[in-house]
Coordinates of C-alpha atoms (C1' of nucleotides) in Angstrom, one line a residue:
Chain A
X10 CA -117.7 39.4 123.9
X11 CA -119.1 42.9 123.7
X12 CA -122.7 42.1 123.3
X13 CA -124.2 45.2 124.9
X14 CA -126.8 46.9 122.7
X15 CA -124.7 49.9 122.0
X16 CA -122.4 47.8 119.9
X17 CA -125.2 46.8 117.5
X18 CA -124.7 49.7 115.2
X19 CA -120.9 49.9 115.6
X20 CA -118.8 49.5 112.5
X21 CA -115.3 48.0 112.5
X22 CA -113.5 51.3 112.7
X23 CA -115.6 52.6 115.6
X24 CA -114.8 49.4 117.5
X25 CA -111.2 49.8 116.7
X26 CA -111.2 53.4 117.7
X27 CA -113.0 52.5 120.9
X28 CA -110.2 50.1 121.9
X29 CA -107.4 52.4 120.8
X30 CA -109.0 55.1 122.9
X31 CA -109.1 52.7 125.9
X32 CA -105.4 52.1 125.4
X33 CA -104.6 55.8 125.0
X34 CA -104.0 56.8 128.6
X35 CA -100.9 56.3 130.7
X36 CA -102.8 55.1 133.7
X37 CA -104.6 52.5 131.6
X38 CA -101.3 51.4 130.0
X39 CA -99.9 50.9 133.5
X40 CA -102.9 48.9 134.6
X41 CA -102.7 46.6 131.6
X42 CA -99.0 46.0 132.1
X43 CA -99.6 45.2 135.7
X44 CA -102.4 42.7 134.8
X45 CA -100.1 41.2 132.2
X46 CA -97.7 40.3 135.0
X47 CA -100.0 38.9 137.6
X48 CA -102.9 37.5 135.6
X49 CA -105.3 38.0 138.5
X50 CA -105.2 41.3 140.3
X51 CA -107.5 42.9 142.9
X52 CA -108.6 46.4 142.4
X53 CA -106.8 47.5 145.6
X54 CA -103.5 46.4 144.4
X55 CA -103.8 48.5 141.3
X56 CA -105.0 51.5 143.3
X57 CA -101.9 51.2 145.6
X58 CA -99.6 51.0 142.6
X59 CA -100.9 54.2 141.1
X60 CA -101.1 57.7 142.5
X61 CA -104.8 58.1 141.8
X62 CA -107.9 58.0 143.8
X63 CA -109.7 54.7 144.1
X64 CA -112.7 56.0 142.3
X65 CA -110.5 57.2 139.4
X66 CA -108.9 53.8 139.1
X67 CA -112.2 52.2 139.2
X68 CA -113.3 54.3 136.3
X69 CA -110.2 53.4 134.3
X70 CA -111.0 49.8 134.9
X71 CA -114.5 50.4 133.7
X72 CA -113.2 51.9 130.4
X73 CA -110.9 48.9 129.9
X74 CA -113.7 46.6 130.6
X75 CA -116.1 48.3 128.2
X76 CA -113.5 48.0 125.5
X77 CA -113.3 44.3 126.2
X78 CA -109.6 44.4 127.1
X79 CA -110.2 43.1 130.6
X80 CA -112.7 41.2 132.5
X81 CA -113.8 41.8 136.1
X82 CA -115.4 39.3 138.4
X83 CA -116.6 40.0 141.9
X84 CA -115.1 37.7 144.5
X85 CA -116.6 38.4 147.9
X86 CA -116.0 41.9 148.9
X87 CA -113.3 42.5 146.3
X88 CA -113.0 42.4 142.5
X89 CA -110.7 40.4 140.5
X90 CA -109.6 41.8 137.2
X91 CA -108.0 39.8 134.4
X92 CA -106.7 40.6 131.0
X93 CA -108.8 39.4 128.2
X94 CA -105.9 38.1 126.2
X95 CA -108.1 36.9 123.5
X96 CA -109.5 40.3 122.8
X97 CA -106.0 41.8 123.0
X98 CA -104.8 39.3 120.4
X99 CA -107.8 40.2 118.2
X100 CA -106.8 43.8 118.5
X101 CA -103.3 43.1 117.6
X102 CA -104.5 41.1 114.6
X103 CA -106.4 44.1 113.5
X104 CA -103.8 46.7 114.3
X105 CA -100.7 45.1 112.9
X106 CA -101.9 44.9 109.3
X107 CA -103.1 48.5 109.6
X108 CA -99.7 49.7 110.8
X109 CA -98.0 47.7 108.1
X110 CA -100.2 49.3 105.5
X111 CA -99.4 52.7 106.9
X112 CA -95.7 52.1 107.2
X113 CA -95.3 50.5 103.8
X114 CA -94.6 52.3 100.6
X115 CA -97.8 53.3 98.7
X116 CA -99.3 51.0 96.1
X117 CA -97.9 51.5 92.6
X118 CA -99.9 53.6 90.3
X119 CA -100.8 56.2 92.8
X120 CA -97.5 57.9 92.7
X121 CA -96.6 61.3 93.8
X122 CA -96.9 62.9 90.4
X123 CA -100.4 61.7 89.7
X124 CA -102.4 64.9 89.3
X125 CA -105.7 63.2 89.8
X126 CA -105.6 60.4 92.5
X127 CA -109.0 59.1 93.4
X128 CA -109.9 60.3 96.8
X129 CA -113.3 58.5 96.8
X130 CA -111.6 55.5 98.3
X131 CA -111.8 57.2 101.6
X132 CA -115.3 56.3 102.7
Chain B
X2 CA -89.8 64.8 114.7
X3 CA -91.9 66.1 117.5
X4 CA -89.6 68.8 118.9
X5 CA -92.1 71.2 120.1
X6 CA -91.5 72.4 123.7
X7 CA -94.5 70.6 125.1
X8 CA -92.7 67.3 124.5
X9 CA -89.8 68.2 126.7
X10 CA -91.4 66.7 129.8
X11 CA -93.3 63.9 128.2
X12 CA -92.5 60.4 129.2
X13 CA -92.7 57.4 127.0
X14 CA -96.1 56.4 128.0
X15 CA -97.5 59.8 127.5
X16 CA -96.1 59.9 124.0
X17 CA -97.5 56.5 123.2
X18 CA -100.8 57.5 124.6
X19 CA -100.8 60.7 122.5
X20 CA -100.2 58.7 119.4
X21 CA -102.8 56.1 120.2
X22 CA -105.3 58.9 120.9
X23 CA -104.5 60.3 117.5
X24 CA -105.3 56.9 116.0
X25 CA -108.5 56.5 118.0
X26 CA -111.0 58.2 115.8
X27 CA -112.7 56.8 112.7
X28 CA -112.2 59.9 110.6
X29 CA -108.5 59.9 111.4
X30 CA -108.2 56.2 110.6
X31 CA -109.9 57.0 107.3
X32 CA -107.5 59.8 106.6
X33 CA -104.5 57.7 107.4
X34 CA -105.7 54.9 105.1
X35 CA -106.2 57.4 102.3
X36 CA -102.7 58.8 102.8
X37 CA -101.3 55.3 102.7
X38 CA -102.7 54.9 99.2
X39 CA -101.7 58.1 97.6
X40 CA -98.6 59.2 99.4
X41 CA -99.2 62.8 98.7
X42 CA -102.7 64.1 99.2
X43 CA -104.1 67.6 99.2
X44 CA -106.5 68.6 102.0
X45 CA -109.3 69.1 99.6
X46 CA -109.2 65.6 98.4
X47 CA -109.5 64.3 101.9
X48 CA -112.4 66.7 102.6
X49 CA -114.3 65.5 99.6
X50 CA -113.8 61.9 100.7
X51 CA -115.3 62.5 104.1
X52 CA -118.7 63.8 105.1
X53 CA -117.2 66.4 107.4
X54 CA -116.8 70.1 107.2
X55 CA -113.5 71.4 105.9
X56 CA -112.6 72.9 109.2
X57 CA -113.3 69.7 111.0
X58 CA -111.0 67.8 108.6
X59 CA -108.3 70.4 109.1
X60 CA -108.5 69.9 112.8
X61 CA -108.1 66.1 112.4
X62 CA -105.1 66.7 110.2
X63 CA -103.7 68.9 112.9
X64 CA -104.1 66.2 115.5
X65 CA -102.4 63.7 113.3
X66 CA -99.6 66.2 112.6
X67 CA -99.1 67.0 116.3
X68 CA -98.8 63.2 117.0
X69 CA -96.1 63.1 114.3
X70 CA -98.0 60.6 112.2
X71 CA -98.2 62.8 109.2
X72 CA -96.4 65.8 107.8
X73 CA -97.9 68.8 106.2
X74 CA -96.2 71.1 103.8
X75 CA -97.6 74.2 102.2
X76 CA -97.4 74.2 98.4
X77 CA -98.7 77.4 97.1
X78 CA -102.3 77.9 98.0
X79 CA -102.8 74.3 99.0
X80 CA -101.3 71.9 101.5
X81 CA -99.8 68.6 100.8
X82 CA -100.0 66.0 103.5
X83 CA -97.9 62.9 103.7
X84 CA -97.8 60.0 106.1
X85 CA -94.7 60.0 108.3
X86 CA -94.0 56.3 107.7
X87 CA -91.0 56.4 109.9
X88 CA -93.0 57.6 112.9
X89 CA -95.6 55.0 112.1
X90 CA -93.0 52.3 112.0
X91 CA -91.6 53.5 115.4
X92 CA -95.1 53.4 116.8
X93 CA -95.5 49.8 115.5
X94 CA -92.2 48.9 117.0
X95 CA -93.4 50.1 120.4
X96 CA -96.8 48.7 120.1
X97 CA -96.1 45.2 119.0
X98 CA -94.0 44.2 122.0
X99 CA -96.6 45.7 124.3
X100 CA -99.4 43.8 122.6
X101 CA -97.3 40.7 122.7
X102 CA -96.8 41.2 126.4
X103 CA -100.5 41.7 127.0
X104 CA -101.5 38.7 124.9
X105 CA -99.0 36.3 126.2
X106 CA -99.4 34.2 129.3
X107 CA -98.2 35.8 132.5
X108 CA -94.6 35.3 133.7
X109 CA -94.1 32.3 135.9
X110 CA -94.0 32.8 139.6
X111 CA -96.9 35.2 139.7
X112 CA -99.6 32.6 139.4
X113 CA -103.2 33.0 140.2
X114 CA -102.9 31.5 143.6
X115 CA -100.3 33.8 144.9
X116 CA -101.9 35.6 147.8
X117 CA -99.4 38.4 147.8
X118 CA -98.3 39.5 144.3
X119 CA -96.3 42.7 144.4
X120 CA -98.3 45.5 142.9
X121 CA -95.5 48.0 143.2
X122 CA -94.3 47.1 139.8
X123 CA -97.1 49.3 138.5
X124 CA -95.3 52.7 138.6
Chain C
dA17 C1' -105.2 95.0 91.5
dT18 C1' -108.8 92.2 92.2
dC19 C1' -111.2 87.9 92.3
dG20 C1' -111.6 83.0 93.2
dT21 C1' -109.6 79.0 95.3
dT22 C1' -107.7 76.6 99.0
dT23 C1' -106.6 75.9 103.7
dA24 C1' -105.8 77.3 108.7
dT25 C1' -107.6 79.4 112.5
dC26 C1' -111.1 81.4 115.6
dG27 C1' -115.2 81.3 118.3
dT28 C1' -118.9 78.7 119.8
dC29 C1' -121.5 74.9 121.3
dG30 C1' -122.8 70.4 123.3
dA31 C1' -120.7 66.2 124.7
dT32 C1' -117.2 63.6 126.8
dA33 C1' -113.0 62.6 129.6
dG34 C1' -110.7 62.6 133.8
dA35 C1' -110.2 63.7 138.4
dC36 C1' -112.0 63.7 143.1
dG37 C1' -114.8 63.1 147.4
dA38 C1' -118.9 61.1 149.3
dT39 C1' -122.0 57.6 149.4
dG40 C1' -123.8 52.9 149.0
dA41 C1' -123.6 48.0 148.6
dT42 C1' -121.6 43.7 149.8
dT43 C1' -118.9 40.6 152.3
dT44 C1' -115.8 39.2 156.1
dC45 C1' -114.5 39.2 160.7
dA46 C1' -115.0 40.0 165.6
Chain D
dT21 C1' -125.3 42.0 165.4
dG22 C1' -121.9 45.4 164.5
dA23 C1' -117.7 47.1 162.6
dA24 C1' -114.3 47.2 159.1
dA25 C1' -112.8 46.5 154.5
dT26 C1' -113.4 46.6 149.6
dC27 C1' -115.1 48.3 145.5
dA28 C1' -118.7 50.6 142.4
dT29 C1' -121.4 54.4 141.5
dC30 C1' -123.0 59.1 141.9
dG31 C1' -122.4 64.0 141.7
dT32 C1' -119.5 67.7 140.7
dC33 C1' -115.9 70.3 138.6
dT34 C1' -112.6 71.5 135.0
dA35 C1' -110.5 70.6 130.7
dT36 C1' -110.6 68.8 126.3
dC37 C1' -112.8 66.8 122.1
dG38 C1' -115.5 67.1 118.0
dA39 C1' -118.3 69.4 115.2
dC40 C1' -119.7 73.5 112.7
dG41 C1' -119.8 78.3 110.5
dA42 C1' -117.3 82.3 109.8
dT43 C1' -113.3 84.6 108.9
dA44 C1' -108.4 85.3 107.7
dA45 C1' -104.4 84.3 105.1
dA46 C1' -101.9 82.9 101.0
dC47 C1' -101.5 82.2 96.4
dG48 C1' -102.7 81.8 91.2
dA49 C1' -105.3 83.6 87.6
dT50 C1' -107.5 87.2 85.2

DNA sequence: ATCGTTTATCGTCGATAGACGATGATTTCA
DNA sequence: TGAAATCATCGTCTATCGACGATAAACGAT
């Protein structure tokens, strides 16, 4: 999955950001939810379900596909899109620990009163 | 949290997309991780930890603040930023069911061979 | 009162996102 | 073979992002 050359020099955070960015649009959220229900979905069905032009929907599908969240196969004159549930699960596995880390109390020793917390841990 | 007037006409997906978009940048991920460690962090520490101009970091902080993910308070000549762990937790609570839904097998009855799946469930 | 420090904001620039219509490619059906 | 349907891609337009330097604002220290 995701073997196009542009990914060669992508670090983990860039890939995560790419996928989050793919999620970060109401139309794409709607598309993903629709795919979650029907498993296989033709482009036209998605277009009819949204109030967007066909070309716009096609571009959203392309973004989702480039992020690896969906797969698209051509079937005759139409295209069949499917969720890539494996990639979604991988994203979840990456995202949940991160959100846990962010929501949890900070590690001991770097309390609020520390006048000199190391900021070098950033990069 | 997030009471600025622009939010008045925002639906749930737009708010979710706004927050995902705030997450979807490597620099902002790094900032959030740093804040997770130290709880209270001055802007200057974050700037020194990244290889970005101070003004750029300030803009990233603004994006995170507008998404409600962090809070910023002025303390004398400097600013103290904190994670809004409550909002992060709320985001996680919204995101996890969504990712579960996307990663899980589709609901029965809308199988692959159904020639006429309803697509109206989209909007 | 002035200077230095720290941070936010402004203005600018190039790049990208998001929308659309038009066009093209491909396949099915008559 | 020709016509219709379906979808991807192209070109265009506007708006926003992401980066920077320069500047302004706020405060502490001298």
